[in-house]
PDB file of C-alpha atoms in Angstrom:
ATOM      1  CA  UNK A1040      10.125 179.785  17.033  1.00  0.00           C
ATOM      2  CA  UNK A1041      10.651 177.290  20.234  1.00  0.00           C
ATOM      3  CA  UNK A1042      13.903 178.981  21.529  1.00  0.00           C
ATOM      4  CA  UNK A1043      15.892 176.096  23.430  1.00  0.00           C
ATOM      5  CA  UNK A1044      14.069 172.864  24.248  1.00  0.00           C
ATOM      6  CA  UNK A1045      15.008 170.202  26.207  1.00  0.00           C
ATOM      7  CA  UNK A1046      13.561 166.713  27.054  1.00  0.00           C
ATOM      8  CA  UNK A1047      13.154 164.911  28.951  1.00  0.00           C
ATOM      9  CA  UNK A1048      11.823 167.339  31.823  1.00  0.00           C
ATOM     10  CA  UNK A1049      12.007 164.937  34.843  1.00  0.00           C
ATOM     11  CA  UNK A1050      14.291 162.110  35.372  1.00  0.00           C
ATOM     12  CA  UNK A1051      14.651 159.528  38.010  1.00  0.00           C
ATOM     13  CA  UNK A1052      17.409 157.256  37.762  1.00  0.00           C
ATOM     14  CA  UNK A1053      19.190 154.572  40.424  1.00  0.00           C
ATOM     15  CA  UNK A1054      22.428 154.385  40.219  1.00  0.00           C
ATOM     16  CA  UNK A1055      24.693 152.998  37.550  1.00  0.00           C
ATOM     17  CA  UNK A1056      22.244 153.651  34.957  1.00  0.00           C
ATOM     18  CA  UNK A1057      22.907 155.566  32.156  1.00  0.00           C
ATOM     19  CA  UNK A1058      20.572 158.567  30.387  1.00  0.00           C
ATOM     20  CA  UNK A1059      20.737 161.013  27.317  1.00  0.00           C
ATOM     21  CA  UNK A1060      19.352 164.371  27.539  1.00  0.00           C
ATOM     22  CA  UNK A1061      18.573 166.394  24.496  1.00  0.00           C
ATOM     23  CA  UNK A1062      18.839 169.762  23.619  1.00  0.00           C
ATOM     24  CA  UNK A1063      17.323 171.537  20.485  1.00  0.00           C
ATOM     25  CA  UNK A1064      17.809 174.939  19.124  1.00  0.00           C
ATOM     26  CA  UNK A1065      15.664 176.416  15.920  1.00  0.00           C
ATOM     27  CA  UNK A1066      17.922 179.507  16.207  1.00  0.00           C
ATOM     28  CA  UNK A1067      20.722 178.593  13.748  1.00  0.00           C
ATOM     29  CA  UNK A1068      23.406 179.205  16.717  1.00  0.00           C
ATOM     30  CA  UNK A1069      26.339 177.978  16.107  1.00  0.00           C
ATOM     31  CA  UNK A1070      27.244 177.800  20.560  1.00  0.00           C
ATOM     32  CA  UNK A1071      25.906 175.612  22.666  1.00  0.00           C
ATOM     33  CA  UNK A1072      26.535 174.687  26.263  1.00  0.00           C
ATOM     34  CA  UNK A1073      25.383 172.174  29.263  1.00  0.00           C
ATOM     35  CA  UNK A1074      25.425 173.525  32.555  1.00  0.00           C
ATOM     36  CA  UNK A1075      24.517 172.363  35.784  1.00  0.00           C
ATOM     37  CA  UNK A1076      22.557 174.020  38.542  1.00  0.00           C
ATOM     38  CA  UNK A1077      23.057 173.093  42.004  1.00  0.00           C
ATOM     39  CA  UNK A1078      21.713 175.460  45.228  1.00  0.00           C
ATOM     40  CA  UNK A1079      24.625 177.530  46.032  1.00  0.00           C
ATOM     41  CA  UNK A1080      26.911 177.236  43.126  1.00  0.00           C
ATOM     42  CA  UNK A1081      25.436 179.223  40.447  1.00  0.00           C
ATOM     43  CA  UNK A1082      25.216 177.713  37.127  1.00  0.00           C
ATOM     44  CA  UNK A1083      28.659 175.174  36.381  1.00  0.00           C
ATOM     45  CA  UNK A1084      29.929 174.370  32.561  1.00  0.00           C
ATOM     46  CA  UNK A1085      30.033 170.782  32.097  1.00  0.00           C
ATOM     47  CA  UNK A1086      30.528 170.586  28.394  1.00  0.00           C
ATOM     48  CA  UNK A1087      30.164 173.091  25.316  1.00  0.00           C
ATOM     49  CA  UNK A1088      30.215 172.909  20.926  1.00  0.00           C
ATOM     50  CA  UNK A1089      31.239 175.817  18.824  1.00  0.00           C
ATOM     51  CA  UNK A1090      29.804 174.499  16.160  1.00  0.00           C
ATOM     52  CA  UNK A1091      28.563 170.995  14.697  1.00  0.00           C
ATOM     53  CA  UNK A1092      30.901 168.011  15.344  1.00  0.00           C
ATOM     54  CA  UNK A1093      32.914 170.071  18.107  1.00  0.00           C
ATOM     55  CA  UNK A1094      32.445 169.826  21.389  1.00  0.00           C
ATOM     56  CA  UNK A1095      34.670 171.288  24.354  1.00  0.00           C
ATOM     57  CA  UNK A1096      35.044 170.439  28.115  1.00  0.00           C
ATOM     58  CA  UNK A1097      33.844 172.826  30.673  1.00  0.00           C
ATOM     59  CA  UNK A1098      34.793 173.317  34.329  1.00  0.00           C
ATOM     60  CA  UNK A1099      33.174 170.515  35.577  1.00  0.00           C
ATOM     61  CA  UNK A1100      33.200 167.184  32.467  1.00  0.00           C
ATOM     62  CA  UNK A1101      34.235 164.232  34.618  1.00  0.00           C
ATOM     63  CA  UNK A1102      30.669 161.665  34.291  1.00  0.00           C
ATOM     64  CA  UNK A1103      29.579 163.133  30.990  1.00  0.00           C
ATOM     65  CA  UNK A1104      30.268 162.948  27.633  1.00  0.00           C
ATOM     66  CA  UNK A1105      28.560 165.284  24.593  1.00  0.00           C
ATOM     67  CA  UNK A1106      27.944 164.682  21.138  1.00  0.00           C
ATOM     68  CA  UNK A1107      26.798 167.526  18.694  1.00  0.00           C
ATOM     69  CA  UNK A1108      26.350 165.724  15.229  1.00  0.00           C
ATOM     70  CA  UNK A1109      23.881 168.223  14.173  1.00  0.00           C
ATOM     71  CA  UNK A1110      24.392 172.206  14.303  1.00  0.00           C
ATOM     72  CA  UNK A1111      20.621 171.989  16.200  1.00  0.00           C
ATOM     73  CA  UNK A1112      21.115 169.347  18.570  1.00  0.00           C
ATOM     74  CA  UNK A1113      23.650 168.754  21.965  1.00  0.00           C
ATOM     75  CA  UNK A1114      23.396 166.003  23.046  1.00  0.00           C
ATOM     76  CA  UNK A1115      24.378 165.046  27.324  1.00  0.00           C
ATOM     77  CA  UNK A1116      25.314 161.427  28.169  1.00  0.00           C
ATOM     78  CA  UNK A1117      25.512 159.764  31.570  1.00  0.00           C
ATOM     79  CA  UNK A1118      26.774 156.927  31.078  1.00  0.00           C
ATOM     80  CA  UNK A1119      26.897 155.702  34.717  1.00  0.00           C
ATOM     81  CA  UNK A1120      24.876 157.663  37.209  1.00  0.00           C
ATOM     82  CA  UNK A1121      26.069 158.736  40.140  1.00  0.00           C
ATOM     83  CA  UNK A1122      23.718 160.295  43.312  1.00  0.00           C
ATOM     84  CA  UNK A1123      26.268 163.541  43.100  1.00  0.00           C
ATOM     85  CA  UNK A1124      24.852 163.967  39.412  1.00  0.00           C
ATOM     86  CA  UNK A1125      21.965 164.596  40.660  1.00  0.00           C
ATOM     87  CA  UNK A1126      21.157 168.328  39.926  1.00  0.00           C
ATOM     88  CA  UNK A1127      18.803 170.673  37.512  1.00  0.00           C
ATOM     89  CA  UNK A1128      20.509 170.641  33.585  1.00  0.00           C
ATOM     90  CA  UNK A1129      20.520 173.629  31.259  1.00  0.00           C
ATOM     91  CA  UNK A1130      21.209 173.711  28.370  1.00  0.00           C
ATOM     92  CA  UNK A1131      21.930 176.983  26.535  1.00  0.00           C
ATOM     93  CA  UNK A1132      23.042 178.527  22.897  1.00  0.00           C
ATOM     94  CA  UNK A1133      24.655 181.587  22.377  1.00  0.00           C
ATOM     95  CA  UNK A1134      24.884 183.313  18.284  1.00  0.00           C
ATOM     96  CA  UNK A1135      28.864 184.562  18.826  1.00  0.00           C
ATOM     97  CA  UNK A1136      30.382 186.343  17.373  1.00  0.00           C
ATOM     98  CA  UNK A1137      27.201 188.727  16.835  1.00  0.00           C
ATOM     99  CA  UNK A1138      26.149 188.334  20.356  1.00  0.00           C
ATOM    100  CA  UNK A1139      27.489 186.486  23.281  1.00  0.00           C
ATOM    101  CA  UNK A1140      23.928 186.408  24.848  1.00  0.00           C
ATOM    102  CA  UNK A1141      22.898 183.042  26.019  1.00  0.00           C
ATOM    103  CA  UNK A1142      19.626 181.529  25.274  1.00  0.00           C
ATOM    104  CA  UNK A1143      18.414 179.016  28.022  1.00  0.00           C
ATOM    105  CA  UNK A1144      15.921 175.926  27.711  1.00  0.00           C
ATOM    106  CA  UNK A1145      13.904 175.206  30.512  1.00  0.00           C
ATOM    107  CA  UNK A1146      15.838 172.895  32.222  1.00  0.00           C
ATOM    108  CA  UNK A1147      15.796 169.223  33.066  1.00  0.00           C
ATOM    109  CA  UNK A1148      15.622 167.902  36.573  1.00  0.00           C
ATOM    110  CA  UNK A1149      17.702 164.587  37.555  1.00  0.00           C
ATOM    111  CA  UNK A1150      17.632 162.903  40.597  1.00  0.00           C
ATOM    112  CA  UNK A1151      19.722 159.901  40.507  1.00  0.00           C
ATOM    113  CA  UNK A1152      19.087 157.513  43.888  1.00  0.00           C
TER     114      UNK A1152
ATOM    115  CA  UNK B 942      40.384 179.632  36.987  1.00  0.00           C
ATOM    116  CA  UNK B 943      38.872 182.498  36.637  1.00  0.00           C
ATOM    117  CA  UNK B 944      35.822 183.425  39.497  1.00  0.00           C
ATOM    118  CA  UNK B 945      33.303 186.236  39.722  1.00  0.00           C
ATOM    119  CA  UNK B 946      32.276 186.234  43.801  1.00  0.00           C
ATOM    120  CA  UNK B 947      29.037 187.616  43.687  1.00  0.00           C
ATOM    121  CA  UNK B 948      27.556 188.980  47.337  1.00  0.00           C
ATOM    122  CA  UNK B 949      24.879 188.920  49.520  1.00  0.00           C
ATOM    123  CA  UNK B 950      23.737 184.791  48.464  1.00  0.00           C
ATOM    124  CA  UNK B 951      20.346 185.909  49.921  1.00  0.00           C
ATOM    125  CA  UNK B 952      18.196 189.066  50.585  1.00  0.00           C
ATOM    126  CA  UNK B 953      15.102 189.268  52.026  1.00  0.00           C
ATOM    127  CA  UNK B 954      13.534 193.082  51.578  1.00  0.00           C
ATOM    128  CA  UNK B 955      10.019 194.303  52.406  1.00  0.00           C
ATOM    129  CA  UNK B 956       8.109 195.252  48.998  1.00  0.00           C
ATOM    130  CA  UNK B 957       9.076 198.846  48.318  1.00  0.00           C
ATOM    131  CA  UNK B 958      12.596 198.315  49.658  1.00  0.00           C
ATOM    132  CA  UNK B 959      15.764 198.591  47.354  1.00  0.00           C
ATOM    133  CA  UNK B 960      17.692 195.749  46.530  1.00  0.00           C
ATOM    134  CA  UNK B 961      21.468 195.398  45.466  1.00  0.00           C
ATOM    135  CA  UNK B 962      23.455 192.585  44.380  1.00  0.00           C
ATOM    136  CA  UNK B 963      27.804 192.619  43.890  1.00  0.00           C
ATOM    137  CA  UNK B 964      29.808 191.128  41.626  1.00  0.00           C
ATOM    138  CA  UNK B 965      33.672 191.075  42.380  1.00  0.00           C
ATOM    139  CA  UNK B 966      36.708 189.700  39.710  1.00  0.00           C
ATOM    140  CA  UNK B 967      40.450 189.643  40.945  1.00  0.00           C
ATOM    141  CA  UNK B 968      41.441 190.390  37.540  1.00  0.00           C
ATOM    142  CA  UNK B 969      39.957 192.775  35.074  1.00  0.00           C
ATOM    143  CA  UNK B 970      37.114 191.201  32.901  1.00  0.00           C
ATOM    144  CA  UNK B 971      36.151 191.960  29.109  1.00  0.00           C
ATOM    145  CA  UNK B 972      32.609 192.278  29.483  1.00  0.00           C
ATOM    146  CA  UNK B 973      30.092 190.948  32.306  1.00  0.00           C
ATOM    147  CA  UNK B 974      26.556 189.811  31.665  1.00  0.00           C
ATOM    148  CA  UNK B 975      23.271 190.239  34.298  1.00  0.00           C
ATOM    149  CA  UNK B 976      20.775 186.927  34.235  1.00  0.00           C
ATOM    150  CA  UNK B 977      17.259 186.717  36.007  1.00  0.00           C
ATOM    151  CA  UNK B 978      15.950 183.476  37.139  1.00  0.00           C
ATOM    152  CA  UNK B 979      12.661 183.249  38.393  1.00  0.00           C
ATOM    153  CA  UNK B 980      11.733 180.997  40.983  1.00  0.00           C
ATOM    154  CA  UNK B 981      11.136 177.216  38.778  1.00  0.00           C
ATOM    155  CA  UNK B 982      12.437 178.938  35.580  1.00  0.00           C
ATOM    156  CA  UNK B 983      15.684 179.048  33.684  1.00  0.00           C
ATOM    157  CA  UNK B 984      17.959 182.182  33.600  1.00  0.00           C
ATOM    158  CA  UNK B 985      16.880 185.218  31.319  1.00  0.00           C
ATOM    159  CA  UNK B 986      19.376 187.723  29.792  1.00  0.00           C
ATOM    160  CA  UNK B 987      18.920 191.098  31.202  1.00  0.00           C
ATOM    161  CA  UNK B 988      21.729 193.157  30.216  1.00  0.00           C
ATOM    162  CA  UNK B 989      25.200 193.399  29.152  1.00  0.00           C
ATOM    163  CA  UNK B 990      27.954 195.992  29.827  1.00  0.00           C
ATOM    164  CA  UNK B 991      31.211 196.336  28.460  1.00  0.00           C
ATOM    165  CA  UNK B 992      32.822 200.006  29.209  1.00  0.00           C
ATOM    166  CA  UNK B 993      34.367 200.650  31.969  1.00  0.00           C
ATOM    167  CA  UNK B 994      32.381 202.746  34.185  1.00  0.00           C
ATOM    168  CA  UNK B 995      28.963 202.273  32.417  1.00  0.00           C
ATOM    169  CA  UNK B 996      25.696 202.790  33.861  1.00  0.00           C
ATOM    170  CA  UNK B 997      22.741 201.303  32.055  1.00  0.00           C
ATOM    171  CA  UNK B 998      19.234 201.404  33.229  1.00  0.00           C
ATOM    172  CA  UNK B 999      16.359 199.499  32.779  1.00  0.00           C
ATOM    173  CA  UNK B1000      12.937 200.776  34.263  1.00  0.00           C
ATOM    174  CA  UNK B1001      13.380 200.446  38.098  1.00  0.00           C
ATOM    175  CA  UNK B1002      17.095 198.525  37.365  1.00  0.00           C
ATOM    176  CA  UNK B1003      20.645 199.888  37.180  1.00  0.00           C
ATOM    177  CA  UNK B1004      23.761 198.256  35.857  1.00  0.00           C
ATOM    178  CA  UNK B1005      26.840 199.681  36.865  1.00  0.00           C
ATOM    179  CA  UNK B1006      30.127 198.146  35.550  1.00  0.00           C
ATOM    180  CA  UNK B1007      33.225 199.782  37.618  1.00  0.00           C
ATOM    181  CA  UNK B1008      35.996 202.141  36.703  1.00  0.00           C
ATOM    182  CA  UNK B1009      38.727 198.709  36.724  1.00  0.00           C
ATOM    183  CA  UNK B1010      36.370 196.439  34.603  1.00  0.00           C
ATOM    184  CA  UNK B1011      36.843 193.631  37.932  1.00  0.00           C
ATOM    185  CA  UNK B1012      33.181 194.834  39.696  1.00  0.00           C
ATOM    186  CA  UNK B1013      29.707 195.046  38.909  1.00  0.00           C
ATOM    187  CA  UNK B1014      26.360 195.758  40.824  1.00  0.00           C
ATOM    188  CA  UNK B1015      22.651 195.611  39.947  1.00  0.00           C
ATOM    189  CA  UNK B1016      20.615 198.052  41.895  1.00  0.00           C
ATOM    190  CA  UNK B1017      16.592 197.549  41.972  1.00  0.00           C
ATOM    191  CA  UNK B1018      14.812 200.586  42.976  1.00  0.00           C
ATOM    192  CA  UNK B1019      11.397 200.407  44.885  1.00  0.00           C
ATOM    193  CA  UNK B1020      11.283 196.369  44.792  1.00  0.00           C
ATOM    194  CA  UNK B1021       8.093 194.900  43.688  1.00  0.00           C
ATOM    195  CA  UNK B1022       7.012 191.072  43.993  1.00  0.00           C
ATOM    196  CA  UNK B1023       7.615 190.507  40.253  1.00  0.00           C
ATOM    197  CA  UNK B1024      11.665 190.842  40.879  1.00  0.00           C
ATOM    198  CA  UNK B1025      11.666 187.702  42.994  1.00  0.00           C
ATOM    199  CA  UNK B1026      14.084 185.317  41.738  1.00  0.00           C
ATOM    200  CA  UNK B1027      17.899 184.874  41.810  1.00  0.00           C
ATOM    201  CA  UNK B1028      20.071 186.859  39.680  1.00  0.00           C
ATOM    202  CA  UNK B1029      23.285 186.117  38.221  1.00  0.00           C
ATOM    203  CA  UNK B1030      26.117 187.717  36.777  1.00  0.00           C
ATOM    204  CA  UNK B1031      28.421 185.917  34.151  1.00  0.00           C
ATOM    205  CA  UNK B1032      32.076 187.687  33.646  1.00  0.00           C
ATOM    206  CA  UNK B1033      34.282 186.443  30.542  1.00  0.00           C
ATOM    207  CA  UNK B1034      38.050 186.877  30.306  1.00  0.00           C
ATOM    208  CA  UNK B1035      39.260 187.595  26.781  1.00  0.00           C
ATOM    209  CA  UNK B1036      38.140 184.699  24.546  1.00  0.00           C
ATOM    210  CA  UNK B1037      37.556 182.515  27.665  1.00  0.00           C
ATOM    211  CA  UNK B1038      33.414 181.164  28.208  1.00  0.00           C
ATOM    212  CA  UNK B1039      31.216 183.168  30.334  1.00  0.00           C
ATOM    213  CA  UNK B1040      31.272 181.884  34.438  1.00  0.00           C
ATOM    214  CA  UNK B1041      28.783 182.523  36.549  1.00  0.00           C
ATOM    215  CA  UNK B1042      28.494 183.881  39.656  1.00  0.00           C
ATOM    216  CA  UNK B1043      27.027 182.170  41.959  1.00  0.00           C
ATOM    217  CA  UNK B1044      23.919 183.942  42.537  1.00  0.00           C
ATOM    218  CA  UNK B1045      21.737 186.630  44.709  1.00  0.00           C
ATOM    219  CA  UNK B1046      18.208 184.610  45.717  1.00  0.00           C
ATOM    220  CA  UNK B1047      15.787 188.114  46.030  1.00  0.00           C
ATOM    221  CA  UNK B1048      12.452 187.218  47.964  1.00  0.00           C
ATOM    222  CA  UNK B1049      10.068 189.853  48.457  1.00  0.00           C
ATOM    223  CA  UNK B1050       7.323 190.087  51.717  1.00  0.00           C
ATOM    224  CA  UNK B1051       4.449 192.030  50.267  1.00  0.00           C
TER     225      UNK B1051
END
């Protein structure tokens, strides 16, 4: 039982470029969520599913875009990097309505230049 | 929309030293969740309260969740170097998604 994972780890990107990060769940959670973390403002929603082929915007969604084709997978798209992008990337899942607890993956780290 | 303010951003205590972090809602919250993340790591669920007025304890940890549902504080008691990290809460409004506070960093000199 992995929990969350996500991949890549590490990304470097210039400007303009685009990326996909994944994010897998073996949990059978129907939630799932993208965050970002950057120093001082806690952890921000970007985008978030309920459930497979759903996906919801978040508090901060302008850049992005999501896709969630299977109940396991969320998918985050850049689709033209930006330096203010650059930040650390959770992704979480969350088994509501039994729990509202969120599960976290390890996080990716993006530096776009 | 909806903010949990969540005080001191930093705290610096000498090992052995308590340690308390604030959470603060203008309007009254359905639940609030407590998150550890260690230094590198990702957050970690610690807790979850939902009465108003609970107290829940965890070894050297208490939870408090205030009378009006809009505050919260996590006390540490007798701070070791394993509780460095930041900690979060996370309140949720009704049906709305969790938001995060924005963080106490913890370090510890030994």
């Amino acid at each position: 039982n992995a929990g969350v994972t996500q991949t890549p780890k590490f990304r470097v990107l210039k400007t303009g470029q685009s990326m996909t990060l994944l994010c897998a769940q073996d949990m059978n959670h129907e939630y799932m969520y993208w965050y970002r973390q950057d120093p001082g403002m806690g952890l921000r929603l970007i985008h978030y599913s309920v459930g497979e082929g759903t996906t919801a915007k978040g508090e901060v969604p302008d850049g992005y875009n999501v896709s969630r084709l299977k109940k396991q997978n969320f998918l985050l798209g850049l689709e033209s990097a930006a330096p203010s992008q650059t930040s650390v990337y959770f992704c979480a899942s969350s088994n509501i309505p039994v729990t509202d607890t969120q599960y976290f993956g390890p996080g990716t780290r993006l530096t776009v230049l | 929309g909806q903010q949990v303010m969540q005080i001191p951003q930093y705290q610096h205590v000498q090992e052995g030293e308590d340690f308390t972090t604030y959470c603060n809602s203008s309007t009254t919250l359905s639940n609030i969740q407590w998150y550890k993340q260690r230094p590198g790591g990702h957050p970690v669920f610690l807790i979850q309260l939902v009465k108003s007025g609970e107290v829940k304890k965890q070894k050297r940890l208490t939870f408090q969740f205030g009378e009006a549902k809009k505050n919260s504080s996590l006390h540490i008691t007798a701070t070791q170097t394993t509780d460095v990290g930041t900690y979060f809460c996370a309140g949720r409004w009704g049906a709305q998604k969790l938001v995060f506070g924005q963080g106490t960093r913890l370090t510890i000199n030994p």
